Coordinates of C-alpha atoms and ligand atoms in Angstrom, one line a residue:
M1 CA 0.0 0.0 0.0
A2 CA 1.3 3.4 -0.9
Q3 CA 1.7 5.6 2.2
Q4 CA 1.5 9.2 3.0
V5 CA 4.2 11.1 4.9
R6 CA 5.3 14.7 5.4
G7 CA 8.1 16.0 3.2
V8 CA 9.7 19.4 2.2
I9 CA 8.9 20.6 -1.3
A10 CA 10.5 23.3 -3.4
P11 CA 7.4 24.2 -5.4
G12 CA 8.9 26.6 -8.0
K13 CA 11.9 28.8 -8.8
N14 CA 12.9 30.8 -5.7
E15 CA 9.5 30.1 -4.0
P16 CA 9.8 29.4 -0.3
V17 CA 9.9 25.7 0.6
R18 CA 7.0 24.1 2.4
V19 CA 6.0 21.0 4.2
E20 CA 3.5 18.9 2.2
T21 CA 2.0 15.5 2.3
I22 CA 3.7 13.2 -0.2
V23 CA 2.8 9.7 -1.4
I24 CA 5.4 7.0 -1.3
P25 CA 4.7 3.9 -3.5
D26 CA 5.6 0.4 -2.3
P27 CA 9.1 -0.5 -3.3
G28 CA 9.3 -2.1 -6.8
P29 CA 12.1 -4.4 -8.0
G30 CA 15.4 -3.1 -6.9
E31 CA 13.9 -0.4 -4.7
A32 CA 13.7 0.3 -0.9
V33 CA 11.6 2.5 1.3
V34 CA 13.8 4.1 4.0
K35 CA 12.5 5.7 7.2
I36 CA 14.6 8.8 7.5
Q37 CA 16.2 9.6 10.9
A38 CA 18.4 12.6 9.9
C39 CA 19.1 14.7 6.9
G40 CA 21.7 17.6 6.6
V41 CA 20.9 20.9 4.8
C42 CA 23.4 21.4 1.9
H43 CA 24.1 24.2 -0.5
T44 CA 22.8 21.9 -3.3
D45 CA 19.3 21.9 -1.7
L46 CA 19.3 25.7 -1.9
H47 CA 20.5 25.5 -5.6
Y48 CA 17.6 23.2 -6.4
K49 CA 15.2 25.7 -4.8
Q50 CA 16.8 28.5 -6.9
G51 CA 16.4 26.5 -10.1
A52 CA 20.1 26.5 -10.5
I53 CA 20.4 22.7 -11.1
N54 CA 17.4 22.2 -13.4
D55 CA 13.8 23.3 -13.6
E56 CA 12.1 20.0 -12.9
F57 CA 9.9 21.4 -10.1
P58 CA 8.5 20.5 -7.7
F59 CA 11.6 19.0 -5.9
L60 CA 11.5 16.9 -2.8
L61 CA 14.6 18.3 -1.1
G62 CA 17.2 16.7 1.1
H63 CA 20.0 14.3 0.3
E64 CA 22.5 13.9 3.2
A65 CA 20.6 11.3 5.0
A66 CA 20.6 8.2 7.2
G67 CA 17.7 6.0 8.3
V68 CA 16.4 2.5 8.6
V69 CA 15.2 0.4 5.7
E70 CA 11.5 -0.2 6.1
S71 CA 10.7 -2.4 3.2
V72 CA 12.4 -3.7 0.0
G73 CA 11.1 -4.7 -3.4
E74 CA 11.5 -7.9 -5.4
G75 CA 15.1 -9.1 -5.9
V76 CA 16.7 -6.9 -3.3
T77 CA 19.4 -8.8 -1.5
D78 CA 21.9 -6.0 -0.5
V79 CA 19.8 -4.6 2.3
E80 CA 16.9 -5.8 4.4
P81 CA 14.2 -4.2 6.6
G82 CA 15.7 -3.0 9.9
D83 CA 19.2 -2.2 8.4
F84 CA 20.6 1.2 9.4
V85 CA 21.8 2.9 6.2
V86 CA 23.5 6.0 4.8
L87 CA 22.1 7.1 1.4
N88 CA 24.1 8.0 -1.6
W89 CA 23.2 9.8 -4.8
R90 CA 23.1 7.0 -7.3
A91 CA 23.3 3.2 -7.4
V92 CA 26.2 2.2 -9.7
C93 CA 25.8 -0.5 -12.4
G94 CA 28.8 -2.7 -11.6
Q95 CA 29.1 -3.6 -15.3
C96 CA 30.3 -0.5 -17.3
R97 CA 33.9 0.3 -18.1
A98 CA 34.3 2.7 -15.2
C99 CA 32.8 0.1 -12.7
Q100 CA 34.9 -2.7 -14.1
R101 CA 38.0 -0.6 -13.8
G102 CA 37.3 0.0 -10.1
R103 CA 36.2 3.6 -10.5
P104 CA 32.4 3.3 -9.9
W105 CA 32.2 7.0 -9.1
Y106 CA 32.5 7.6 -12.8
C107 CA 29.9 4.9 -13.6
F108 CA 28.1 5.5 -17.0
D109 CA 24.9 3.9 -16.0
T110 CA 23.9 4.8 -12.5
H111 CA 20.3 4.7 -11.5
N112 CA 17.8 5.8 -8.8
A113 CA 14.4 4.4 -7.9
K114 CA 12.3 3.8 -11.1
Q115 CA 8.9 4.7 -9.6
R116 CA 8.2 8.3 -8.6
M117 CA 7.0 9.8 -5.3
T118 CA 4.1 12.2 -5.8
L119 CA 2.0 14.9 -4.2
L120 CA -1.6 14.0 -3.2
D121 CA -2.9 15.3 -6.5
G122 CA -0.6 12.9 -8.4
T123 CA 2.0 15.5 -9.4
E124 CA 5.4 13.7 -9.7
L125 CA 8.2 14.9 -7.5
S126 CA 11.9 15.2 -8.5
P127 CA 13.9 14.0 -5.5
A128 CA 17.1 16.1 -4.9
L129 CA 20.1 14.1 -6.1
G130 CA 17.9 11.1 -6.5
I131 CA 17.2 10.9 -2.8
G132 CA 14.6 13.4 -1.4
A133 CA 15.2 12.9 2.3
F134 CA 13.6 15.9 3.9
A135 CA 10.7 13.5 4.4
E136 CA 9.7 11.0 7.0
K137 CA 10.3 8.3 4.4
T138 CA 11.7 8.2 0.9
L139 CA 11.9 5.7 -2.0
V140 CA 15.4 5.0 -3.4
A141 CA 17.2 2.3 -5.4
S142 CA 18.5 -0.4 -2.9
G143 CA 22.0 0.2 -4.3
Q144 CA 21.8 3.8 -2.9
C145 CA 21.8 2.3 0.7
T146 CA 25.0 1.5 2.5
K147 CA 24.7 -0.4 5.8
V148 CA 26.7 1.1 8.7
D149 CA 27.1 0.6 12.5
P150 CA 23.7 1.4 14.0
E151 CA 25.2 2.7 17.2
V152 CA 26.3 6.0 15.5
A153 CA 24.0 9.1 15.8
P154 CA 22.0 9.4 12.6
A155 CA 22.8 13.1 12.3
V156 CA 26.4 12.2 12.1
A157 CA 26.0 9.2 9.7
G158 CA 23.9 11.2 7.2
L159 CA 26.7 13.7 6.6
L160 CA 28.7 11.1 4.8
G161 CA 26.2 11.2 2.0
C162 CA 27.6 14.4 0.5
G163 CA 29.9 17.3 1.5
V164 CA 31.7 15.7 4.4
M165 CA 32.5 12.7 2.3
A166 CA 33.6 14.9 -0.6
G167 CA 36.1 16.7 1.6
I168 CA 37.5 13.7 3.5
G169 CA 37.7 11.7 0.2
A170 CA 39.5 14.6 -1.5
A171 CA 42.3 14.2 1.0
I172 CA 42.4 10.4 1.6
N173 CA 41.2 9.0 -1.8
T174 CA 42.0 11.5 -4.5
G175 CA 45.0 13.3 -2.8
Q176 CA 46.3 10.1 -1.2
V177 CA 47.7 12.2 1.7
G178 CA 50.3 10.1 3.6
R179 CA 51.9 10.2 7.0
G180 CA 54.1 13.3 7.4
D181 CA 52.8 15.1 4.3
S182 CA 52.3 18.8 4.2
V183 CA 48.8 19.7 3.0
A184 CA 47.2 23.0 2.2
V185 CA 43.4 23.4 1.9
I186 CA 42.2 26.5 0.1
G187 CA 38.6 27.4 1.1
C188 CA 37.5 26.2 4.5
G189 CA 33.7 25.8 4.3
G190 CA 32.1 22.4 5.1
V191 CA 34.0 20.7 2.2
G192 CA 37.4 22.3 3.0
D193 CA 37.1 21.6 6.7
A194 CA 36.3 18.0 5.9
A195 CA 39.5 17.9 3.8
V196 CA 41.4 19.2 6.8
A197 CA 39.9 16.5 9.0
G198 CA 40.7 13.9 6.3
A199 CA 44.3 15.1 6.1
R200 CA 44.7 14.9 9.9
L201 CA 43.2 11.4 9.8
A202 CA 45.8 10.4 7.1
G203 CA 48.6 11.6 9.4
A204 CA 49.6 14.8 7.6
A205 CA 52.3 16.7 9.6
K206 CA 51.4 20.2 8.5
I207 CA 47.9 21.3 7.5
I208 CA 47.7 24.8 6.3
A209 CA 44.1 26.2 6.1
V210 CA 43.5 29.2 3.7
D211 CA 40.4 31.3 3.7
I212 CA 39.3 34.9 3.3
D213 CA 37.2 34.7 6.5
D214 CA 38.9 34.5 10.0
R215 CA 35.9 32.8 11.5
K216 CA 36.4 29.9 9.0
L217 CA 40.1 29.7 9.9
E218 CA 39.2 29.3 13.5
T219 CA 36.9 26.4 12.7
A220 CA 39.5 24.8 10.5
K221 CA 41.9 24.9 13.5
K222 CA 39.4 22.8 15.5
M223 CA 39.3 20.3 12.6
G224 CA 43.1 19.9 12.7
A225 CA 44.7 22.8 10.8
T226 CA 48.2 23.5 12.2
H227 CA 48.6 26.8 10.4
T228 CA 46.2 29.4 9.0
V229 CA 46.5 31.9 6.2
N230 CA 44.0 34.7 5.5
S231 CA 44.4 35.2 1.8
R232 CA 42.9 38.7 2.0
T233 CA 45.9 39.9 3.9
Q234 CA 48.6 37.5 2.8
D235 CA 49.6 36.0 -0.6
P236 CA 48.6 32.4 0.0
V237 CA 51.1 31.0 -2.5
E238 CA 54.0 32.8 -0.7
A239 CA 52.6 31.9 2.7
I240 CA 52.2 28.1 1.9
R241 CA 55.7 28.0 0.4
S242 CA 57.3 29.7 3.3
L243 CA 55.5 27.3 5.7
T244 CA 56.9 24.4 3.8
G245 CA 60.6 25.3 3.6
G246 CA 60.2 27.2 0.4
N247 CA 58.9 24.1 -1.5
G248 CA 55.1 24.2 -1.5
A249 CA 52.8 21.6 -0.1
D250 CA 52.8 17.9 -1.0
V251 CA 49.1 18.1 -1.5
V252 CA 47.0 21.2 -2.1
I253 CA 43.2 20.8 -2.0
E254 CA 41.1 23.5 -3.7
A255 CA 37.6 23.7 -2.1
V256 CA 36.2 27.0 -3.5
G257 CA 35.7 26.5 -7.2
R258 CA 37.1 29.8 -8.6
P259 CA 39.8 30.6 -11.2
E260 CA 42.0 32.5 -8.8
T261 CA 42.0 29.8 -6.2
Y262 CA 42.6 27.1 -8.8
K263 CA 45.6 29.1 -9.8
Q264 CA 46.8 29.5 -6.2
A265 CA 46.5 25.7 -5.7
F266 CA 48.5 25.1 -8.9
Y267 CA 51.4 27.3 -7.7
A268 CA 51.3 26.4 -4.0
R269 CA 52.2 22.8 -4.5
D270 CA 55.6 21.2 -4.3
L271 CA 57.2 20.6 -7.8
A272 CA 56.2 16.9 -7.5
G273 CA 53.1 17.6 -5.5
T274 CA 49.4 16.9 -6.1
V275 CA 46.6 19.4 -6.7
V276 CA 43.2 18.1 -5.8
L277 CA 40.3 20.1 -7.3
V278 CA 37.1 19.6 -5.3
G279 CA 35.5 23.1 -5.7
V280 CA 33.1 23.1 -8.6
P281 CA 33.5 25.9 -11.1
T282 CA 30.6 27.4 -13.2
P283 CA 30.5 26.9 -17.0
E284 CA 31.8 30.3 -18.0
M285 CA 35.0 30.2 -15.8
Q286 CA 38.4 30.0 -17.6
L287 CA 41.9 29.8 -16.4
E288 CA 45.0 30.7 -18.4
L289 CA 48.4 29.1 -17.4
P290 CA 51.8 29.3 -19.0
L291 CA 52.3 25.9 -20.6
L292 CA 55.9 25.8 -19.5
D293 CA 54.6 25.9 -15.9
V294 CA 52.1 23.1 -16.6
F295 CA 54.9 21.0 -18.1
G296 CA 57.7 22.1 -15.8
R297 CA 56.1 21.7 -12.5
G298 CA 55.4 18.0 -12.8
G299 CA 53.3 16.4 -10.1
S300 CA 49.6 15.9 -10.8
L301 CA 46.4 17.7 -11.1
K302 CA 43.3 15.7 -10.1
S303 CA 39.6 16.5 -9.8
S304 CA 37.8 14.8 -7.0
W305 CA 34.2 13.6 -7.6
Y306 CA 32.2 12.8 -4.5
G307 CA 35.6 12.3 -2.8
D308 CA 36.3 9.5 -5.2
C309 CA 34.5 7.4 -2.6
L310 CA 33.3 3.9 -2.7
P311 CA 30.3 4.1 -0.4
S312 CA 30.4 0.4 0.6
R313 CA 34.1 0.8 1.6
D314 CA 34.3 4.3 2.9
F315 CA 31.0 4.9 4.8
P316 CA 31.4 2.0 7.3
M317 CA 35.1 2.7 7.7
L318 CA 34.6 6.4 8.5
I319 CA 31.8 5.6 10.9
D320 CA 34.0 3.0 12.7
L321 CA 36.8 5.6 13.0
H322 CA 34.4 8.2 14.3
Q323 CA 33.1 5.7 16.9
Q324 CA 36.7 5.1 18.0
G325 CA 37.3 8.8 18.4
R326 CA 39.9 9.0 15.5
I327 CA 37.9 11.5 13.5
D328 CA 35.2 13.8 14.9
L329 CA 32.3 13.8 12.4
G330 CA 30.1 15.2 15.1
A331 CA 32.0 18.5 14.8
F332 CA 30.3 19.1 11.5
V333 CA 26.8 19.2 13.1
T334 CA 26.3 22.8 14.2
E335 CA 22.6 22.4 15.1
T336 CA 19.7 20.0 14.8
I337 CA 16.4 21.3 13.5
G338 CA 12.9 20.2 12.5
L339 CA 11.3 19.8 9.1
G340 CA 9.7 23.2 9.3
D341 CA 12.9 25.0 9.8
I342 CA 14.6 24.6 6.5
E343 CA 14.1 28.2 5.2
Q344 CA 15.8 29.5 8.3
A345 CA 18.6 27.0 7.9
F346 CA 19.2 28.3 4.3
A347 CA 19.5 31.8 5.7
R348 CA 22.0 30.8 8.3
M349 CA 24.0 28.9 5.8
H350 CA 24.2 32.1 3.7
D351 CA 25.5 34.0 6.7
G352 CA 28.3 31.6 7.0
D353 CA 27.9 30.7 10.7
V354 CA 26.9 27.1 10.2
L355 CA 28.7 24.0 9.0
R356 CA 25.7 21.8 8.9
S357 CA 22.1 22.2 10.1
V358 CA 20.7 18.7 10.3
V359 CA 17.0 17.8 10.3
V360 CA 16.2 15.1 12.8
F361 CA 13.0 13.1 12.9
Ligands
APR401 N1 40.0 32.3 -1.2 C1 39.9 31.5 -0.2 N2 38.7 31.1 0.3 C2 37.6 31.5 -0.3 C3 37.7 32.4 -1.4 C4 38.9 32.8 -1.9 N3 39.1 33.6 -2.9 N4 36.4 32.7 -1.7 C5 35.6 32.0 -0.9 N5 36.3 31.3 0.0 C6 35.9 30.5 1.1 C7 34.7 31.0 1.9 O1 35.0 31.9 2.8 C8 34.2 29.7 2.5 O2 34.7 29.4 3.7 O3 35.6 29.2 0.6 C9 34.6 28.6 1.5 C10 33.5 28.0 0.7 O4 32.7 27.3 1.6 P1 31.2 27.0 1.4 O5 30.5 28.2 0.7 O6 30.7 26.6 2.7 O7 31.1 25.8 0.4 P2 31.3 24.2 0.6 O8 30.0 23.6 0.9 O9 32.5 24.0 1.5 O10 31.8 23.8 -0.9 C11 32.9 24.3 -1.5 O11 33.2 22.4 -2.9 O12 32.0 20.6 -3.5 C12 32.3 21.9 -3.8 O13 30.3 22.6 -4.9 C13 31.1 22.8 -3.7 O14 32.3 24.4 -5.1 C14 31.8 24.1 -3.7 C15 33.0 23.8 -2.9
ZN402 ZN1 25.0 18.0 -0.5
ZN403 ZN1 28.8 1.4 -14.0

């Protein structure tokens, strides 16, 4: 039997979000219904509301979520009712060239639930990032569910579904930060701070946080930054070089997504170092670099997509490390809120005071 639950809808471009009754179908083949326990508020949810991602309104917002599997459809063997799971954006196919080469984050044939959730009048909803978890329950593909230790707080577990995983993964998966490395992180919002925490987890000796906002640098210190650079008052490339014996950092992680910070990252790395690009630029952005520098500086330039994570490998591992006190994922939860508080959470995110507001059910 289809069921009715409350969920948060973005009805149209820049219109305020609102709580509505939504209809969840029974899970079909390969699908699962998950009872949501917590879901973080992310910039991407705001971008959906603003129509900046696409115009397939109405959206069912929310995508950084954890909960308990309530029911599964035919043929589902990877999870079962009662499992505590973290959701991810897309189930990968396991068959395509990317999957076969062990890089499923580039899978060509990912999928979400085939059936649609609707409003009471039958209007189909577009779930944000294929999830839609600002709702008491949601319908996903079973491959979007990763089972993790149920002892962890749901508000903490859900964060791995997006920005926090992107940042930690940029450091440990894409950047392959190693013990004793020097790491610089340019841009210390949620993603950059998670990269700082990832670098600390990986054993980096020096972690240099760069931002234009002193408040962000203070938070980065709590996450593990050993040095801070305000790039409004100091040239970040010079500062990073002088903090690393004149060489530049072994790994530089860019978590802003702008041409000037891409360029800073490029020049702040050690000659044989790695630049990790996790900040997402907009289509019109361009960067000009002398080819001799591209050639002569060696090293590598890598973009990081969802932290190059493998959910089944990385989600349980990070939750185990959190439970052991080796990384503090709880530090990313600034406040917990209710389903009706999402507009206010968007406003606070804009003011820059909050790492994550998390809706708990
Ligand atoms: N130099 C240094 N830091 C900057 C600059 C700059 N020129 N401009 C902005 N920043 C800082 C901001 O002060 C803020 O602390 O970058 C940080 C960006 O953080 P958020 O806006 O909170 O964004 P976040 O969620 O961390 O995402 C960062 O990563 O995954 C991508 O799409 C995401 O492109 C975005 C980026
Ligand atoms: Zn997100
Ligand atoms: Zn695939």
